[in-house]
Short mmCIF file of C-alpha atoms in Angstrom, two decimals:
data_model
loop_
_atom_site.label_atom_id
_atom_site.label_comp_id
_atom_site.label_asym_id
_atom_site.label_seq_id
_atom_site.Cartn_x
_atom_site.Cartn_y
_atom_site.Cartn_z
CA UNK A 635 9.66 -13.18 -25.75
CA UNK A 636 8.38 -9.89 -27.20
CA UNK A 637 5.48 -7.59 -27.04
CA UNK A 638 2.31 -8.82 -27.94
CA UNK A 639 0.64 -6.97 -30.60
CA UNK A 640 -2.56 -5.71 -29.92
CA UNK A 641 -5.17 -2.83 -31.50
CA UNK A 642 -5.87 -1.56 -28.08
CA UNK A 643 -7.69 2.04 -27.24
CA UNK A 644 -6.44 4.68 -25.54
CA UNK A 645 -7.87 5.02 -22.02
CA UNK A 646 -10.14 8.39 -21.36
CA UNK A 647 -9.24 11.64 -19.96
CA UNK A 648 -10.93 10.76 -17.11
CA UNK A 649 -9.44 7.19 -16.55
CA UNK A 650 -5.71 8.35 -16.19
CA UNK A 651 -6.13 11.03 -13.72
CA UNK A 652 -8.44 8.67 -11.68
CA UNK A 653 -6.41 5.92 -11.47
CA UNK A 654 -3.69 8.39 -10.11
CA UNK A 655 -6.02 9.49 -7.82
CA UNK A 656 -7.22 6.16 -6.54
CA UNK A 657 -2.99 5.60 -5.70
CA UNK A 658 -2.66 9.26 -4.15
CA UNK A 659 -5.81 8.51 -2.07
CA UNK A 660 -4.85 5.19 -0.70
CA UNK A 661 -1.37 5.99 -0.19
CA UNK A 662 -3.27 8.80 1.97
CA UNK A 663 -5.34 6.67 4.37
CA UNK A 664 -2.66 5.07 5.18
CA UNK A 665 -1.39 8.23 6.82
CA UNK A 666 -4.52 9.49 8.21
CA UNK A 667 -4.86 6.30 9.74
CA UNK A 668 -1.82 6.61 11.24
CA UNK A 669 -2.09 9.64 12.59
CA UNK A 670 -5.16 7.89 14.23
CA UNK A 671 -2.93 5.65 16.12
CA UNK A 672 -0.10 7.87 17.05
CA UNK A 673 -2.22 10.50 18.71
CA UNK A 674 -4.04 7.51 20.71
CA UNK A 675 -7.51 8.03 18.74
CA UNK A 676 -8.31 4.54 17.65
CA UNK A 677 -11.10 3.97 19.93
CA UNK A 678 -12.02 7.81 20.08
CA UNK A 679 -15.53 6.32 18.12
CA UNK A 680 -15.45 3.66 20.26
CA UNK A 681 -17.93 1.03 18.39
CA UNK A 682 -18.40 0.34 14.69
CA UNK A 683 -20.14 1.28 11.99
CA UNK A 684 -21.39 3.94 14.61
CA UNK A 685 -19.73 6.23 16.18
CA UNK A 686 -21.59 5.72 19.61
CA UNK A 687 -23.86 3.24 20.45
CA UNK A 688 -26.43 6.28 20.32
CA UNK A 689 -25.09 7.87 17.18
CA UNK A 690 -23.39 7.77 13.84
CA UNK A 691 -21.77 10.74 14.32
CA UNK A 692 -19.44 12.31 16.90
CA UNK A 693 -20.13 14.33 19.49
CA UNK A 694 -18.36 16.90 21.84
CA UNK A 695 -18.02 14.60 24.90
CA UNK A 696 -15.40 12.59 22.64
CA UNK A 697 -13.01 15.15 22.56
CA UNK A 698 -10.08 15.46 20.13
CA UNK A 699 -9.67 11.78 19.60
CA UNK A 700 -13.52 11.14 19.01
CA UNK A 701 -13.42 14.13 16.15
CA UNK A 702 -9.65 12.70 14.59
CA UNK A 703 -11.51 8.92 14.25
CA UNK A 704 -14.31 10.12 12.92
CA UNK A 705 -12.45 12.56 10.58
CA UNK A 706 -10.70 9.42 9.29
CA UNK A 707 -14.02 7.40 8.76
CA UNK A 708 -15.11 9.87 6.88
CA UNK A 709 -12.55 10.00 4.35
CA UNK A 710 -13.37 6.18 3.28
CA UNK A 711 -16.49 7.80 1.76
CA UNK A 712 -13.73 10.03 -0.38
CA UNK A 713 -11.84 7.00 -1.30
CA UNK A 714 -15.19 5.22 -1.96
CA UNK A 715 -16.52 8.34 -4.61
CA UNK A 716 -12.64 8.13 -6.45
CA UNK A 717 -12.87 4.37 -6.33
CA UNK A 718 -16.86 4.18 -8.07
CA UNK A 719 -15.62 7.04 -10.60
CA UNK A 720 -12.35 5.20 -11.61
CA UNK A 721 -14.52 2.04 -11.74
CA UNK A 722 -17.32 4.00 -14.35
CA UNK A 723 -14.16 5.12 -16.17
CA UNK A 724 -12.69 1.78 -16.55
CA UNK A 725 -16.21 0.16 -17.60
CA UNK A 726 -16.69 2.68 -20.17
CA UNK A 727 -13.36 2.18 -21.64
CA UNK A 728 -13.89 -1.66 -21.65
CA UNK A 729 -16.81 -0.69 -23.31
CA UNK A 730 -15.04 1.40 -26.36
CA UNK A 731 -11.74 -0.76 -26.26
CA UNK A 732 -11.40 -2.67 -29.66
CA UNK A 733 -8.32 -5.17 -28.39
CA UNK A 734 -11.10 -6.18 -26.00
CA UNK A 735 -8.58 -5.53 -22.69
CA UNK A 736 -11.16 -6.02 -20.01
CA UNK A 737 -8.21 -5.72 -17.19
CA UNK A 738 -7.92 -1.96 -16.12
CA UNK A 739 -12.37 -2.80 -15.52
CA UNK A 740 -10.59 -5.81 -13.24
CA UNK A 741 -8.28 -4.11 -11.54
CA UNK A 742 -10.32 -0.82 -11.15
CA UNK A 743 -13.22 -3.26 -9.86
CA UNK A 744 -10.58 -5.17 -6.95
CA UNK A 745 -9.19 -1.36 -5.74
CA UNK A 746 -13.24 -0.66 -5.53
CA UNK A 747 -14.46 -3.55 -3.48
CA UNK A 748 -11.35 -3.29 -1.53
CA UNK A 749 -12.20 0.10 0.22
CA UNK A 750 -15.15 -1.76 1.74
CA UNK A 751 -13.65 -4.55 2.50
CA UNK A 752 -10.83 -2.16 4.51
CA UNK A 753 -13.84 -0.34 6.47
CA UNK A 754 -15.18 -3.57 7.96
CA UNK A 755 -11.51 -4.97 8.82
CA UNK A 756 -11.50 -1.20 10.09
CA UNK A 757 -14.34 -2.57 12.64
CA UNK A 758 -13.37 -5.21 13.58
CA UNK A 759 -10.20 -3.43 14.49
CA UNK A 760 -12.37 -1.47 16.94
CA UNK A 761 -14.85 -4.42 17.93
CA UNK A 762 -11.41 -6.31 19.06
CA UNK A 763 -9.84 -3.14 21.22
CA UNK A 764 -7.31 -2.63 18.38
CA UNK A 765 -5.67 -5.83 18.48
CA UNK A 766 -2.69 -5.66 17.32
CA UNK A 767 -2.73 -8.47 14.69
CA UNK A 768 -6.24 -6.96 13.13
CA UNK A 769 -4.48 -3.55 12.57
CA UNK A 770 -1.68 -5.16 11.08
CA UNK A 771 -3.89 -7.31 8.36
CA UNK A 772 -6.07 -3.44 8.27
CA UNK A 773 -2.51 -1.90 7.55
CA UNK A 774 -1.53 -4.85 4.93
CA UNK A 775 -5.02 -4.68 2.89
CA UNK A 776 -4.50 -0.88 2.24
CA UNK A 777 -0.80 -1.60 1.16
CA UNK A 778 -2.20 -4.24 -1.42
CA UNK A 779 -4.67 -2.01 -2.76
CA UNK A 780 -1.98 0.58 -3.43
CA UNK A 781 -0.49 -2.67 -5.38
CA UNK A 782 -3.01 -2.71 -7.61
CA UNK A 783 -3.42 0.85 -7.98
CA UNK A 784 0.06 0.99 -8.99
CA UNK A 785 -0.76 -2.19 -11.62
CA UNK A 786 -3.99 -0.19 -13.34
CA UNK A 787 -1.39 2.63 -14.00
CA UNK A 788 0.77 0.75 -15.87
CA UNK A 789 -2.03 -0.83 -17.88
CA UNK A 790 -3.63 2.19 -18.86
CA UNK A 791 0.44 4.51 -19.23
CA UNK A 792 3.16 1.79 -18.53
CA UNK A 793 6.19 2.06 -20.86
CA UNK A 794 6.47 -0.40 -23.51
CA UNK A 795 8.27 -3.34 -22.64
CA UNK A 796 9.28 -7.33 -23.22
CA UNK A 797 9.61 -10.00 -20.68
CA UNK A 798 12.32 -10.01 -18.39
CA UNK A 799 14.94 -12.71 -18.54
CA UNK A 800 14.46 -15.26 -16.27
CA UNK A 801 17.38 -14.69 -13.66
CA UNK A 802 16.19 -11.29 -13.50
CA UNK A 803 12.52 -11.83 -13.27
CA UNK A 804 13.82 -14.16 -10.59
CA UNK A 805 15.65 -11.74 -8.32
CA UNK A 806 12.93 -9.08 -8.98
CA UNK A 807 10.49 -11.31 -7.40
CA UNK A 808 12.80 -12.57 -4.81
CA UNK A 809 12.94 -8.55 -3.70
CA UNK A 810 9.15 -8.41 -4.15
CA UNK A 811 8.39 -11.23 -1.98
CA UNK A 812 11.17 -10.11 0.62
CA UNK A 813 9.84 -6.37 0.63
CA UNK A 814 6.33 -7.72 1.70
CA UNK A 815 8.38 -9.93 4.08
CA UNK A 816 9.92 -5.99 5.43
CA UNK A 817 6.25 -4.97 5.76
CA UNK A 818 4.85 -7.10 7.42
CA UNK A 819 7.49 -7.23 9.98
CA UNK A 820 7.01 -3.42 10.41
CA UNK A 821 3.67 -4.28 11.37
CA UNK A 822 4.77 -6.54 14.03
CA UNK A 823 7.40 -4.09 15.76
CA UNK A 824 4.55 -1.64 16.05
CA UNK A 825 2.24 -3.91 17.62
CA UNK A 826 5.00 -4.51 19.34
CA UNK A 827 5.69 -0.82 20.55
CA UNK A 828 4.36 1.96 22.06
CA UNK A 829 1.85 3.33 19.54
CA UNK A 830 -0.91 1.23 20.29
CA UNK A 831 -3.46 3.26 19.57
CA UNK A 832 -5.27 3.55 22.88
CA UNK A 833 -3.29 3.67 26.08
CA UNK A 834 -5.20 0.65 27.05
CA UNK A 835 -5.19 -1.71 23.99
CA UNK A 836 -2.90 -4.94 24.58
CA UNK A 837 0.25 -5.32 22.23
CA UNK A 838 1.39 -8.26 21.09
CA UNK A 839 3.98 -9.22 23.89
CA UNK A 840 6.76 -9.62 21.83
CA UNK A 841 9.56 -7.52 22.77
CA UNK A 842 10.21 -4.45 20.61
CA UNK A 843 13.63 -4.12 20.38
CA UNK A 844 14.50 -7.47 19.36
CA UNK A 845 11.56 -7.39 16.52
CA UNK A 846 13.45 -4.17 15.68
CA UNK A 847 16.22 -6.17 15.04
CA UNK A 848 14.36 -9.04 13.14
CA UNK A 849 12.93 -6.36 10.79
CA UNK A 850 16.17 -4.94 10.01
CA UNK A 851 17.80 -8.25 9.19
CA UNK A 852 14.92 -8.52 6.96
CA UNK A 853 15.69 -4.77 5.64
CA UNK A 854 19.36 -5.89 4.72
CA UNK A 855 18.09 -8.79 2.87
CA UNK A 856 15.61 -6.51 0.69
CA UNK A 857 18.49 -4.21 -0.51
CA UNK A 858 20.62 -6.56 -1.34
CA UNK A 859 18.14 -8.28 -3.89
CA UNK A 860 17.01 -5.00 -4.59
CA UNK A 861 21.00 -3.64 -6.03
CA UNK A 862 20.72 -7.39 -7.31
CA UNK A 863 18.23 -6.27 -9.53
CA UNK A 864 19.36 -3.43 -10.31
CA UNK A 865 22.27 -5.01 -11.15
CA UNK A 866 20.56 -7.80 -13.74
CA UNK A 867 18.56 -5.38 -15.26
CA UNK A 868 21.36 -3.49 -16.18
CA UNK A 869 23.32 -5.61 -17.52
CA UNK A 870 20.68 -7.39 -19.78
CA UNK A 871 19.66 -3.80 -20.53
CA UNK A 872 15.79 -3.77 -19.29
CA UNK A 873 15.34 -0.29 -18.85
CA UNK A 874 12.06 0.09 -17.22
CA UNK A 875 12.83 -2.79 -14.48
CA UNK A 876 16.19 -0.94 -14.01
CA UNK A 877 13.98 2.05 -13.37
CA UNK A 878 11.49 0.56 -10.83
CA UNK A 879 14.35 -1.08 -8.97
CA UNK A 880 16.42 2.03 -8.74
CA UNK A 881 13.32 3.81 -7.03
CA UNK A 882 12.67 1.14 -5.15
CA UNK A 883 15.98 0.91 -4.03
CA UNK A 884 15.68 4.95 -3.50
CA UNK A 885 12.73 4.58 -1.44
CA UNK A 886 14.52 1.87 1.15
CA UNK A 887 17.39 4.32 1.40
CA UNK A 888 15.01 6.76 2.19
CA UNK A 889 13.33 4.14 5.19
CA UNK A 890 16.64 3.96 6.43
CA UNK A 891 17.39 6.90 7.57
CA UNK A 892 13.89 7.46 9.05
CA UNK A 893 13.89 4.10 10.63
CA UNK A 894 17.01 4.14 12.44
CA UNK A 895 16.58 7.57 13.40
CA UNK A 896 13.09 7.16 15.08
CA UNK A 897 14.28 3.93 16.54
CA UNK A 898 17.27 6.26 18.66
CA UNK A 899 15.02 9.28 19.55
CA UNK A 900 12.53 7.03 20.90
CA UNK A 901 9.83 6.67 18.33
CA UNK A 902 8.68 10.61 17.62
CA UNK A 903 5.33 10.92 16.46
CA UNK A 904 6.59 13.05 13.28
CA UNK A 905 9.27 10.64 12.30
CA UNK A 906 6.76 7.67 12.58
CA UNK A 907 4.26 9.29 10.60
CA UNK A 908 7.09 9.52 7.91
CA UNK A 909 7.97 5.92 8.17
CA UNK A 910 4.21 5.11 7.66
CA UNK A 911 4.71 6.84 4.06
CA UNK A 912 7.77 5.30 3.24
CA UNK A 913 6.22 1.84 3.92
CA UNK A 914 3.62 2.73 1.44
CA UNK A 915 5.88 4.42 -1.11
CA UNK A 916 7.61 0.73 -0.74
CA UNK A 917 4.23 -0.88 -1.40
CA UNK A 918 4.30 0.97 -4.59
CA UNK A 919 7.88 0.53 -5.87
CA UNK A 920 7.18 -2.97 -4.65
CA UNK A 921 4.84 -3.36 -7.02
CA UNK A 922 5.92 -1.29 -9.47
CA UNK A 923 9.50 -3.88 -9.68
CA UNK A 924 7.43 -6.72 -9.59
CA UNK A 925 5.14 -5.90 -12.92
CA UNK A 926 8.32 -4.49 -14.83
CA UNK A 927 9.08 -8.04 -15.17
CA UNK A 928 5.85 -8.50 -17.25
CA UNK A 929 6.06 -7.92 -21.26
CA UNK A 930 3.43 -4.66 -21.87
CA UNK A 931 2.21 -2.98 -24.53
CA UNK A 932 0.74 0.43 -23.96
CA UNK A 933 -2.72 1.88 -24.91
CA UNK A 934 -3.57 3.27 -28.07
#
């Protein structure tokens, strides 16, 4: 099946860069909020949405960890302002657009209600004493919304493209589903380990090193549909899934060194931090493998 003609319009000036800063700020929080949990800060504002039950804002007697979880809150509001621009962008170019593509407006308006929607899981994450299945789902949201930042960019700048045939489209989405699979068994090993968050918050009670384990099986499974891919694509000669998976495929390679060195040096802060972007650089390759299957036909 080809590409379906279209008169479509070429997004803004401001659209593009937006959308790439919606992705770059998401893919962000994700770190700051990690660095939340690895220094122990995740109840340093211990209520929600205040700070204190006195006050919205921190104050001295919190210490380090009060002023790092508040520093994070406050960078919502920054994903909130690139969010609400990228959504004005979008609405305007729906607007102008004479194909009548009303989906970067969809997409823009899903990454925009989602940074919300990620502050209250946010307090209920503190309202709970960090459980450790709450921060997971916190963890998961923000990795979807990268998802779809990753799906308004190739709206608005994706390369040209037909469907995928359909043993390939098959094994990318087999490697799609089984990366989210990955993540979401990263998410258990750490509620599983010893960055809780708060010296005092409960973990899940599963034991750590045999989740390690689990997730790795899991990891082994992922590449191998991922050089499947890679392989398919190839040989059927789809250049931009060849290209996603290859990244993708990059990116794990990448997670593998990172994981299996944190996992012998005993979990350092620095080399979990660096995980933590690798699992949302997979988010994004995810998704990026998983919409090269789709036919597309660029702007303008």
């Amino acid at each position: 099946m080809g590409v379906t003609a279209a008169v479509r319009t070429a997004p803004s000036r401001l659209l593009v860069p937006l959308s790439w800063a919606n992705l770059v700020a998401n893919i962000g929080i994700v770190l700051t909020g990690g660095a939340v949990r690895l220094t122990g800060s995740g109840l340093g504002c211990p209520t929600w949405p205040r700070c204190t039950e006195e006050s919205y804002v921190v104050h001295d007697e919190l210490g380090i960890n009060g002023a790092i979880e508040f520093g994070n809150r406050m960078l919502t509001f920054v994903l909130v302002a690139i969010a609400v621009a990228c959504w004005a962008a979008a609405l305007a170019h729906a607007r102008r657009d004479r194909g009548g593509d009303r989906r970067p407006l969809l997409i823009a308006t899903v990454i925009a209600l989602g940074i919300p929607a990620q502050a209250v899981i946010g307090g209920i994450t503190v309202h709970t004493d960090l459980n450790p299945w709450v921060v997971a789902l916190h963890l998961l949201v923000s990795m979807a919304i990268i998802g779809a930042c990753v799906l308004l960019l190739d709206r608005l700048v994706g390369r040209p493209r037909a469907w995928a045939l359909p043993w390939t489209r098959r094994a990318a989405l087999a490697t799609f589903v089984a990366g989210w699979v990955v993540l979401y068994l990263g998410t258990v090993v750490t509620g599983s380990g010893p960055h809780s968050g708060d010296e005092d918050s409960r973990r899940t009670g599963l034991d750590p090193g045999t989740m390690s384990h689990v997730h790795a099986w899991a990891v082994y499974v992922l590449v191998a549909l991922t050089i499947a891919t890679v392989v398919l694509a190839r040989r059927d000669g789809n250049l931009p899934l060849r290209t996603a998976a290859l990244a993708l495929l990059a990116v794990e390679a990448g997670q593998g060194v990172v994981g299996y060195t944190q996992y012998f040096l005993d979990l350092p802060i620095a080399l979990v931090l660096l995980h933590m972007l690798g699992a949302a650089l997979t988010a994004a390759a995810l998704a990026w493998v998983a919409i090269s299957t789709w036919a597309h036909q660029p702007t303008g």
